[in-house]
Coordinates of C-alpha atoms and ligand atoms in Angstrom, one line a residue:
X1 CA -4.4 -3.8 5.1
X2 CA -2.9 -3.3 8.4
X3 CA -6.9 -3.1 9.8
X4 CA -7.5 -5.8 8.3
X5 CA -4.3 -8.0 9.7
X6 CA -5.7 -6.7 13.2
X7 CA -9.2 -8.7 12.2
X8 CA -7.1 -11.6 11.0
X9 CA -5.4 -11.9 14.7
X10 CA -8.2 -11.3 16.8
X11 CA -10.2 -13.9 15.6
X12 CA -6.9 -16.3 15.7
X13 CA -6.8 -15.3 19.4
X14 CA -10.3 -15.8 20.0
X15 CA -10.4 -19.5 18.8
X16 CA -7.3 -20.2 20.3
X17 CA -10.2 -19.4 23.7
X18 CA -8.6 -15.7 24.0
X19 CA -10.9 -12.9 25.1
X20 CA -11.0 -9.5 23.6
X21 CA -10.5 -6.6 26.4
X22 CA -11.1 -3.0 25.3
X23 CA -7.9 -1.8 27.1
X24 CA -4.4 -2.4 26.8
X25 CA -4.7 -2.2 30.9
X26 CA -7.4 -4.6 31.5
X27 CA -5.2 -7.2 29.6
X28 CA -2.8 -10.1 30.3
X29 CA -1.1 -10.1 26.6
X30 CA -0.6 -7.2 24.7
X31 CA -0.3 -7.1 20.5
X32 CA 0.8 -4.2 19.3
X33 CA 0.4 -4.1 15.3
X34 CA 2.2 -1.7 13.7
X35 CA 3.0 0.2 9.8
X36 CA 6.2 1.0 9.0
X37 CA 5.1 2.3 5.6
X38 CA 6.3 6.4 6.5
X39 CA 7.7 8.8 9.3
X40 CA 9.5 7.7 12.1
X41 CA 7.6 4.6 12.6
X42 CA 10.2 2.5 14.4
X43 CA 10.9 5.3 17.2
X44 CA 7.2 5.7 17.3
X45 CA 6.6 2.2 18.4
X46 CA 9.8 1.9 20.6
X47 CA 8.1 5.1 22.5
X48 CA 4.9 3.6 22.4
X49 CA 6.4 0.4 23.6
X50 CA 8.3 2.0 26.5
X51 CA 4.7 3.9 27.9
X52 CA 3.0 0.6 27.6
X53 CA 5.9 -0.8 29.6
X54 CA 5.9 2.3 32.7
X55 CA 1.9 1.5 32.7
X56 CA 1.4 -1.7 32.3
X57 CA 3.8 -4.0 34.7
X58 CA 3.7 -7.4 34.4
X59 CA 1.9 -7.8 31.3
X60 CA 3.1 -9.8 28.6
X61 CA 3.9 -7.9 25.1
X62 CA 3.8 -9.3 21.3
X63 CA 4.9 -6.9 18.4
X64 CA 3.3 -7.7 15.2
X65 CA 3.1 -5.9 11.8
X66 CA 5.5 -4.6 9.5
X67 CA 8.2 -3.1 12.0
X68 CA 8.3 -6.5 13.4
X69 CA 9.1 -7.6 10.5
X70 CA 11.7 -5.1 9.9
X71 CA 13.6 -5.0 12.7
X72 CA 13.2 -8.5 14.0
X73 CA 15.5 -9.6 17.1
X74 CA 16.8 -6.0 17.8
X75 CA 13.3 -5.5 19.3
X76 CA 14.1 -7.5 22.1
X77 CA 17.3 -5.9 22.8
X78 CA 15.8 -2.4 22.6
X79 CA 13.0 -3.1 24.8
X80 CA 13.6 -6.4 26.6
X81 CA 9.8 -6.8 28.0
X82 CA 8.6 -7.7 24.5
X83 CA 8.3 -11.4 24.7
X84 CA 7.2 -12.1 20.7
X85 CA 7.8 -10.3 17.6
X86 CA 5.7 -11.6 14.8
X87 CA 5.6 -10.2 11.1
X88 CA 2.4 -10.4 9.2
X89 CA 3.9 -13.2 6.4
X90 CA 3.7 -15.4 9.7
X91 CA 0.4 -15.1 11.4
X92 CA -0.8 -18.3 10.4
X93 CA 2.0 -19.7 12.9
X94 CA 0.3 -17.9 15.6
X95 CA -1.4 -20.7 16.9
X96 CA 1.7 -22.6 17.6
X97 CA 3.8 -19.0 18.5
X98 CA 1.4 -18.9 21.5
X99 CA 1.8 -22.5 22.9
X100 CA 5.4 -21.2 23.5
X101 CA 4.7 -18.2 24.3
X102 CA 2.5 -19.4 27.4
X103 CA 4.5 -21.9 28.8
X104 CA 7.4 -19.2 29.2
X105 CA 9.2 -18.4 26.6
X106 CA 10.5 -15.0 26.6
X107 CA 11.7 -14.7 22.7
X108 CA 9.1 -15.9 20.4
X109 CA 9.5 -14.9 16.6
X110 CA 8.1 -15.3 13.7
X111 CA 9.7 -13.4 10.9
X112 CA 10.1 -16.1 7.6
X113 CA 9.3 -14.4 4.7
X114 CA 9.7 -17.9 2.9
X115 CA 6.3 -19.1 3.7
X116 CA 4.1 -19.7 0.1
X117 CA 0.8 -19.6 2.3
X118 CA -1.4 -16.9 2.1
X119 CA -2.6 -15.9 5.7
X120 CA -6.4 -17.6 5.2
X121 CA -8.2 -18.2 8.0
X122 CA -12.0 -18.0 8.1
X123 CA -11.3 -17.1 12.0
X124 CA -11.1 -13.1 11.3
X125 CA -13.3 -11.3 13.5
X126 CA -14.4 -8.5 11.0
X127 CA -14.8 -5.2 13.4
X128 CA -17.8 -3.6 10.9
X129 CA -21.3 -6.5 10.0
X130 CA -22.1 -4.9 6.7
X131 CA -18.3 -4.4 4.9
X132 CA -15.9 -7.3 4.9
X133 CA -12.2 -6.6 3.7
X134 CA -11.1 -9.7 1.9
X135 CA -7.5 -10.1 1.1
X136 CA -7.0 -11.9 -2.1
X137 CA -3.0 -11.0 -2.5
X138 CA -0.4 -10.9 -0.3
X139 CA 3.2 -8.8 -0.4
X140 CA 4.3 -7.2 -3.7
X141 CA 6.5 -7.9 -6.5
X142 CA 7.2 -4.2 -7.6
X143 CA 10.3 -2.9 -6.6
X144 CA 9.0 1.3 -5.9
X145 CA 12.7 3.0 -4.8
X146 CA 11.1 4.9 -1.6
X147 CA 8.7 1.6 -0.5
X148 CA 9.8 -0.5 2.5
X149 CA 6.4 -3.1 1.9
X150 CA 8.5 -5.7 -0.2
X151 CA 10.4 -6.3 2.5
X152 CA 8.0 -6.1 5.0
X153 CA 5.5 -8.0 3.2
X154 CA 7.5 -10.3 1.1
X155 CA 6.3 -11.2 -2.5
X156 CA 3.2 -11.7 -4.1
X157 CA 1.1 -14.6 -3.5
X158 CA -2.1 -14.9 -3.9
X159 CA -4.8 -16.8 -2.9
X160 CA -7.0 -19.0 -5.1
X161 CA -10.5 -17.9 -6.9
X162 CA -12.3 -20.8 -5.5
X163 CA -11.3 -19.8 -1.6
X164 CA -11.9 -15.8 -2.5
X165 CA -15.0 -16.8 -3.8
X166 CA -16.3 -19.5 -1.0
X167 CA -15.2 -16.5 1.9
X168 CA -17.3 -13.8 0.1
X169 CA -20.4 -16.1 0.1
X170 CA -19.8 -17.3 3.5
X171 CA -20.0 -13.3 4.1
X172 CA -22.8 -12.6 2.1
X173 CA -24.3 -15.2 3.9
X174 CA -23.8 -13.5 7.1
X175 CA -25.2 -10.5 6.2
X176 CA -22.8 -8.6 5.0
X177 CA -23.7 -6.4 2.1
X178 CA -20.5 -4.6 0.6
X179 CA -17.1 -6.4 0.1
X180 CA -13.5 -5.0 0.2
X181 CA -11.1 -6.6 -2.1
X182 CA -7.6 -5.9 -0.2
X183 CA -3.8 -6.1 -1.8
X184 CA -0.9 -3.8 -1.9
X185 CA -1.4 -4.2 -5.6
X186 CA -5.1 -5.8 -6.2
X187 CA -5.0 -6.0 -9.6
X188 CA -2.1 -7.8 -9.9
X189 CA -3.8 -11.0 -8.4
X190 CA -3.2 -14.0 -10.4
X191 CA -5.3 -17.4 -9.7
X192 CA -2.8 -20.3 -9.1
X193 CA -6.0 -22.6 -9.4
X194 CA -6.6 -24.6 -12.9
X195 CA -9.3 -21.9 -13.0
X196 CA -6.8 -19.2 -14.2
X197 CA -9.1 -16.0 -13.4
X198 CA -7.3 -12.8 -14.1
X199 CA -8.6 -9.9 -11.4
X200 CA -11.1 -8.8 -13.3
X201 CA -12.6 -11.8 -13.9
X202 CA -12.5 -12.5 -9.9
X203 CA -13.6 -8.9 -9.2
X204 CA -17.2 -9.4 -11.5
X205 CA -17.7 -12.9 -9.8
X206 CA -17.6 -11.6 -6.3
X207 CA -20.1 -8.9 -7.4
X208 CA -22.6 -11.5 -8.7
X209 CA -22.8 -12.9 -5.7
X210 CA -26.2 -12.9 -4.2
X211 CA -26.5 -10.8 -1.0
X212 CA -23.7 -8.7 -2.3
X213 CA -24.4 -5.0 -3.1
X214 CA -20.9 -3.3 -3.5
X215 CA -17.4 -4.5 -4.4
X216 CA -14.5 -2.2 -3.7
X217 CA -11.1 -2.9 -4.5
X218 CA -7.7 -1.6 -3.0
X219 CA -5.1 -0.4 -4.8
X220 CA -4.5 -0.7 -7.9
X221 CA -0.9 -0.4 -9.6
X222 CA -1.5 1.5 -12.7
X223 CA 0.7 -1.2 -14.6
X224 CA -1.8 -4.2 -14.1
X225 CA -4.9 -1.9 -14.6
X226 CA -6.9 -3.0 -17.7
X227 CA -9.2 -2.1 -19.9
X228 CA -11.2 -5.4 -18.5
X229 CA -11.3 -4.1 -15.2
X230 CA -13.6 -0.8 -16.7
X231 CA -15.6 -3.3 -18.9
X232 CA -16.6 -5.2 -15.4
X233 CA -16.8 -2.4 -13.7
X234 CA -19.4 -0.9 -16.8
X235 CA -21.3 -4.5 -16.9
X236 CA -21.8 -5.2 -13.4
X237 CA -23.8 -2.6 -11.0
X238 CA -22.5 -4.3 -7.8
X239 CA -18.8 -3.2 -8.8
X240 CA -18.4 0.4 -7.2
X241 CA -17.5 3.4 -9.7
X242 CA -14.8 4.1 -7.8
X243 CA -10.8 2.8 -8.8
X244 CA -8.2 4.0 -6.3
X245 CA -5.0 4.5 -8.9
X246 CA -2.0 5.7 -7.0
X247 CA -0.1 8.2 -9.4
X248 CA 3.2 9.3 -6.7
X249 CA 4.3 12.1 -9.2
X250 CA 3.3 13.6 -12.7
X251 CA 6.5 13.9 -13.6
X252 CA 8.0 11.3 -16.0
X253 CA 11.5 12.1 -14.3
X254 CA 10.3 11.3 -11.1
X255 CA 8.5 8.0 -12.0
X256 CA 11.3 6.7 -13.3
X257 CA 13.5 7.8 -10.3
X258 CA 10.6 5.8 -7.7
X259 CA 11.0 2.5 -10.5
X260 CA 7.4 3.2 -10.6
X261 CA 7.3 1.5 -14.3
X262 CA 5.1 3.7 -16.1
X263 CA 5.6 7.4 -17.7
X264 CA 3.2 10.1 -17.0
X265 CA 1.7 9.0 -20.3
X266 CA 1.6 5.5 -19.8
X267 CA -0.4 6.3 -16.6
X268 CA -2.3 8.7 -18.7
X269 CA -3.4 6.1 -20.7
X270 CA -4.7 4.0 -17.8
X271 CA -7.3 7.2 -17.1
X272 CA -8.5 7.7 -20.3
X273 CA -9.9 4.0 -20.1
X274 CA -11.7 5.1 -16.9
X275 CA -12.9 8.4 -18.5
X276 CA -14.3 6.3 -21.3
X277 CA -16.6 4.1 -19.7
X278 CA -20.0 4.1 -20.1
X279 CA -20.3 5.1 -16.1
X280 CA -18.9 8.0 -14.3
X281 CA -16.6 6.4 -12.2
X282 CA -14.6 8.2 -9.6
X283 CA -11.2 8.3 -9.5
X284 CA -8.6 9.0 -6.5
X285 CA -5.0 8.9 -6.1
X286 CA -2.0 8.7 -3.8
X287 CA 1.2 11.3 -4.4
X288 CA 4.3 11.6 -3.1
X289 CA 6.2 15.1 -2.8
X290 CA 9.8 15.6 -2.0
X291 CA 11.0 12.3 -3.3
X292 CA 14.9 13.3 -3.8
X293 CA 16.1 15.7 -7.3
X294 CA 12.2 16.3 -7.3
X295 CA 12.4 20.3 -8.7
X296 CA 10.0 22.8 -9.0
X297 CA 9.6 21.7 -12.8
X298 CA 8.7 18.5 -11.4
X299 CA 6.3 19.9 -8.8
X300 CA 4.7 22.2 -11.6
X301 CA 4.2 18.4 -13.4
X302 CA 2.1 17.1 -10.7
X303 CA -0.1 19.7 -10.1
X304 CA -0.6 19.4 -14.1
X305 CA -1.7 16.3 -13.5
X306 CA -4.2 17.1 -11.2
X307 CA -5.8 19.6 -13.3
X308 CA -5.8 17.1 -15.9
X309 CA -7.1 14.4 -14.1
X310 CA -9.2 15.9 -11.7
X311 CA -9.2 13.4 -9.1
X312 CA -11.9 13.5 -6.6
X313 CA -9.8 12.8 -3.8
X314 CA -6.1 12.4 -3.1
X315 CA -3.8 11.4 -0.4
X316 CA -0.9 13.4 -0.2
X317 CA 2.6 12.8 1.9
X318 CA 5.7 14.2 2.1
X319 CA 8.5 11.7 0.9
X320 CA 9.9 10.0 3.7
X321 CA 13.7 7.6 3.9
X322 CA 12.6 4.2 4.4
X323 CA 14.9 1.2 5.6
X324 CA 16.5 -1.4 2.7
X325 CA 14.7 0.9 0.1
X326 CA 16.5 2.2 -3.1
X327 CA 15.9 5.9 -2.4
X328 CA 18.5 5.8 0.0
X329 CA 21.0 5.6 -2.3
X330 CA 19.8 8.9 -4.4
X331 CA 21.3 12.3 -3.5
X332 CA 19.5 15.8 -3.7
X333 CA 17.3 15.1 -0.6
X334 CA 14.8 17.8 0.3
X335 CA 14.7 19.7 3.6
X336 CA 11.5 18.9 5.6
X337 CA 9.7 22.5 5.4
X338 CA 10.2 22.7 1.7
X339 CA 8.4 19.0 1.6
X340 CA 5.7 20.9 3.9
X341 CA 5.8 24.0 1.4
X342 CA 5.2 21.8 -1.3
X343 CA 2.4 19.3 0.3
X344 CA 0.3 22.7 0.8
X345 CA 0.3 23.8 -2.7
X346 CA -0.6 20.0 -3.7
X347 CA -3.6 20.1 -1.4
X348 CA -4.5 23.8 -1.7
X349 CA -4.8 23.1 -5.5
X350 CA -6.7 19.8 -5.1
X351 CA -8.8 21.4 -2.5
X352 CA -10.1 23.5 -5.2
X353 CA -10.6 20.9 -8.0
X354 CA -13.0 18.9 -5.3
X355 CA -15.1 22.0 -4.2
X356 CA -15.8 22.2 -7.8
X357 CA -15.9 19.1 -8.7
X358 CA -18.6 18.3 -5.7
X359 CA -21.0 21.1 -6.6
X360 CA -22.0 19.0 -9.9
X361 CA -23.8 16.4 -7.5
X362 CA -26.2 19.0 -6.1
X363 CA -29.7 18.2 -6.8
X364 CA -28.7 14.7 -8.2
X365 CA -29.8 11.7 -6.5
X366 CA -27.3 9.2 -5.0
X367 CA -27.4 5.5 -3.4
X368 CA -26.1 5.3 -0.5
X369 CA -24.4 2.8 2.6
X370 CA -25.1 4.0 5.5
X371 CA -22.5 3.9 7.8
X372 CA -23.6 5.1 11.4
X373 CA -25.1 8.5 13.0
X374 CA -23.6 11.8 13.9
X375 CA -25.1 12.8 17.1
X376 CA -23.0 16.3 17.2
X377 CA -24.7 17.3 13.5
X378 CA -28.5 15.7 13.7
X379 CA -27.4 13.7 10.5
X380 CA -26.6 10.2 9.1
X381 CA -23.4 9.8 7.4
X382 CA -23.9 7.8 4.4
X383 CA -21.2 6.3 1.3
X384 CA -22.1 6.3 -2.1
X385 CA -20.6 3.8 -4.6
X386 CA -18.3 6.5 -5.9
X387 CA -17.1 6.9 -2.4
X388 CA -18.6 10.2 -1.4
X389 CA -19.4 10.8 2.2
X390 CA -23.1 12.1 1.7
X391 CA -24.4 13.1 4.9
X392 CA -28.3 13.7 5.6
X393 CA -31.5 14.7 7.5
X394 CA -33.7 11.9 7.7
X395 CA -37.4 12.6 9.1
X396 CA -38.7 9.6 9.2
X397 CA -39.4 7.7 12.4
X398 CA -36.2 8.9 14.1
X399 CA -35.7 6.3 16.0
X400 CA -35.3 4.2 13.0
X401 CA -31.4 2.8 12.9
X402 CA -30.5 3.2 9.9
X403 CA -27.1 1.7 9.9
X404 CA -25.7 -0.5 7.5
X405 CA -29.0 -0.3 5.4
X406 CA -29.5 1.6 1.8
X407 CA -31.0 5.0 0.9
X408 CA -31.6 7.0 -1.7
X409 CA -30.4 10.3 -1.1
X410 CA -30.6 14.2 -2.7
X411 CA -28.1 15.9 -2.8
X412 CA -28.9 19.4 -1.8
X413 CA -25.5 21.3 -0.6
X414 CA -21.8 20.5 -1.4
X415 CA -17.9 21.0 0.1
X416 CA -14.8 19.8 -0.5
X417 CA -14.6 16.8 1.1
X418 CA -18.4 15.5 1.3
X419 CA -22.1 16.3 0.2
X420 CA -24.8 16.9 2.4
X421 CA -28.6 16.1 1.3
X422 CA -32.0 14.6 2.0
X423 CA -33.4 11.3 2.5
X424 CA -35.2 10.4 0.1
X425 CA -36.2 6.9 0.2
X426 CA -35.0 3.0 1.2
X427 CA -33.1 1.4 -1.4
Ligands
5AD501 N1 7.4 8.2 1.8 C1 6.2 8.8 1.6 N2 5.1 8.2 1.2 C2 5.2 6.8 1.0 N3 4.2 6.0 0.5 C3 4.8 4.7 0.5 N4 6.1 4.8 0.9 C4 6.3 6.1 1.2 C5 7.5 6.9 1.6 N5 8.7 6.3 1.8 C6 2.9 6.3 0.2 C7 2.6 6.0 -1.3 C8 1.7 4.8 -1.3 C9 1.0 5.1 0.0 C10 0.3 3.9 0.6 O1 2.0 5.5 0.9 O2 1.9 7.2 -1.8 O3 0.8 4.8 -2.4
SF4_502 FE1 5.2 -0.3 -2.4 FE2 5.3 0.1 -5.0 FE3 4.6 -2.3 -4.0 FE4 2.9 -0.2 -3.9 S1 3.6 -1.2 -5.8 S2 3.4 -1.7 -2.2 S3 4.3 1.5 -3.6 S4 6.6 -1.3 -3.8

C-alpha cells in the first residue's frame, strides 16, 4: 500500500510539470513517505530526517505517509527544515499543498481524515509495466488492539465498481498483464454505486477483462472472507490461487485480546472453504508473537495452527506498542529477546512445513510471470499464480528478454522459500 501511495504521488508531481531525480541529492524537493505500521518508526524517520538535513542544505523537505499522519505539527517542531507534512487521506490536495508550498510557505499540512474521497487519480506513475496495484479501499473500519492504520488511515471508503473497473481496462490497455487489488482489508470493499457489487463480484469482473492474465488481491480480513470469493476464484482462471489471510495468533485467547473478531475456529472455518475448492490454492498468513499475556500455551496454539494449516508462506513479527492503539492499555508485556525466542521457533517450524511442502511441485509443470533476470545465478526469476518464486535456465536464444512475458516451466529442484526448474515453453 505504502508502494503504491509512492506511485500515486509521483505521478501527481509529474503532471503538476515535476521531474523525477534518482537521488534525494540531485533534488530541489524532497518527499519522504513513510510506515508507521511497527518498530520505532517515528525515531527512524526523525534520524532519517536529520541525515537528509546534514547532507542535503537548502533543499526543501515534505513528509508524507502514515507518521505524517500521526504525529502531524510536532514534525515541524522536531525538525524545523520540514516545510509540509501530508498524510496519505490527503494526497488528492497535493496539487493545491504545492501552490503554497512554492510561493514560500514553510508549514504546509495536510492531515484531515474527514475527507469521503478516495485518493483516485489516473496520474500514478506505476514503477513495474506488466503489474498494476489498484486500490479499491481505503482506511479500515476494524478496530485490531495492537494496529495504529485506523488512525493513520482513517475509515473505510471505497471506491466505486465502475471507476475500479474503467482503471483496470485503461491498464490492460496499456499493456499490463497482471493486476493487484490493494486494501488494508480488500474484501471488505463495498460498491457505493447503484451497482452494489460485493468484492467478489468486483474481483471476477476485473479478471474477465481482456488483456488481463492474473488478479491478486491484498489482504484479506478473515471476517469478510466468503465462500463467493473461492467460488470466483474456482470459476475464473485469471483469479490467482493464492488468498493472503492474516491469522496474528492461533490462540482463541489472543484473538480476542488483538479484537481480531474471529476465534481460532471461526478462522478455521474460513480455511476449510479454501481447502475445498476445486483448485489448489495457496494460502499465506501474517502472525504476530509477543502480543501482551501471550503464554507459552498460547505460543504452543499458533504453532498448532501452522501445522494444521500448512501455510506456504508466513510473515512473522514480533509484537510491537503502537501509538493511540488499545494494546497499550493491556499489562503482561513481553521482554524483547523472549519476542526474538519465540519469532525463531515460529519460523524454524514454518521453515520446515515449506521445505516439505515445496518438494510436491518437483517434476510438475507451472505458469509463470516472469519478473526480470539474475545475472549472479544464470537464471530468470519467474512468479507463478500460487505465488511461488520459480526460478530457471532458459536455453533458448539468450538474448531473448524475457521479462514481463509467460512461460511454462518444470519444476526440477525445491527449497524453502522458492523452486528452481526448466523452461519449458512460451505461454
Ligand atoms: N506489532 C507487530 N506487528 C504488527 N502488525 C500490525 N501492527 C503490528 C504491531 N503493532 C502486523 C500484522 C499485520 C501486518 C501488516 O503487520 O501482522 O497483518
Ligand atoms: Fe490493522 Fe486490523 Fe485494520 Fe488490518 S484489520 S489494518 S490489522 S486494524
Amino acid at each position: 500500500m505504502n508502494a503504491h501511495d509512492s506511485e500515486k504521488v509521483i505521478g501527481t508531481l509529474l503532471s503538476e510539470g515535476y521531474q523525477q531525480v534518482p537521488t534525494p541529492a540531485e533534488a530541489e524537493l524532497v518527499f519522504y513517505n513513510t510506515c508507521s505500521i511497527r518498530d520505532k518508526a517515528e525515531q527512524k524517520v526523525f534520524h532519517r530526517l536529520d541525515t537528509f538535513k546534514k547532507e542535503n542544505k537548502g533543499k526543501t523537505f515534505a513528509v508524507l505517509g502514515c507518521v505524517a499522519q500521526q504525529e502531524g505539527e510536532k514534525i515541524f517542531e522536531k525538525a524545523p527544515h520540514v516545510s509540509m507534512v501530508c498524510g496519505s487521506a490527503s494526497y488528492n490536495q497535493l496539487p493545491q499543498m504545492l501552490v503554497q508550498l512554492e510561493s514560500g510557505n514553510k508549514r504546509v499540512t495536510g492531515l484531515s481524515l474527514e475527507t469521503d474521497l478516495t485518493f483516485e487519480t489516473p496520474l500514478t506513475r506505476r514503477d513495474n509495466p506488466y503489474r498494476a496495484y489498484l486500490t479499491i479501499i481505503e482506511g479500515c473500519d476494524k478496530s485490531c488492539a495492537y494496529c495504529v492504520v485506523p488512525f493513520t488511515r482513517g475509515p473505510e471508503r471505497s471506491r466505486t465498481s465502475q471507476s475500479v473497473t474503467k482503471e483496470a481496462r485503461e491498464l490492460a490497455q496499456m499493456g499490463y498483464s497482471e493486476i493487484q487489488l490493494l486494501g488494508q482489508t480488500v474484501n471488505s470493499y463495498v460498491d457505493p454505486s447503484p451497482a452494489g457489487w460485493d468484492f467478489a463480484t468486483l474481483l471476477d469482473q476485473v479478471g474477465r477483462i481482456p488483456g488481463i492474465r492474473r488478479v491478486r488481491f491484498m489482504t484479506s480480513h478473515p471476517r469478510d472472507f466468503t465462500q463467493a470469493i473461492v467460488d470466483k476464484i474456482d470459476a475464473n482462471p485469471a483469479l490467482c490461487n493464492h488468498v493472503h489471510l492474516p491469522v496474528q495468533s492461533g490462540s482463541s485467547q489472543i484473538l480476542a485480546a488483538m479484537r481480531r473478531s474471529y476465534t481460532r475456529d471461526e478462522y478455521l472455518h474460513r480455511i476449510s472453504l479454501i481447502r475445498a475448492a476445486k483448485r489448489h490454492i495457496t494460502i499465506t498468513t501474517d502472525i504476530i508473537v509477543g502480543f501482551p499475556g501471550e503464554t507459552e500455551a498460547d505460543l504452543a496454539a499458533t504453532l498448532g495452527l501452522l501445522d494444521e494449516v500448512q501455510y506456504d508462506a508466513i510473515f512473522g513479527f514480533k509484537y510491537s506498542k503502537r501509538p493511540n492503539t488499545a494494546a497499550l492499555k493491556l499489562g503482561d508485556h513481553i521482554p524483547e529477546e523472549e519476542k526474538i525466542r519465540r519469532l525463531t521457533i515460529v519460523q524454524e517450524r514454518q521453515r520446515e512445513i515449506q521445505a516439505r511442502n515445496n518438494l510436491a511441485y518437483v517434476g510438475t509443470q507451472q505458469e509463470c510471470m516472469v519478473e526480470g533476470f539474475n545475472k549472479a545465478t544464470g537464471q530468470w526469476i519467474g512468479r507463478t499464480s500460487q505465488n511461488k518464486t520459480l526460478n530457471f535456465l532458459y536455453t533458448g536464444a539468450s538474448e531473448a528478454d524475457l521479462t514481463g512475458r509467460y512461460a511454462q516451466v518444470r519444476v526440477t529442484r525445491s527449497g524453502p522459500n522458492s523452486l528452481a526448474g526448466e523452461f519449458t515453453s512460451h505461454a
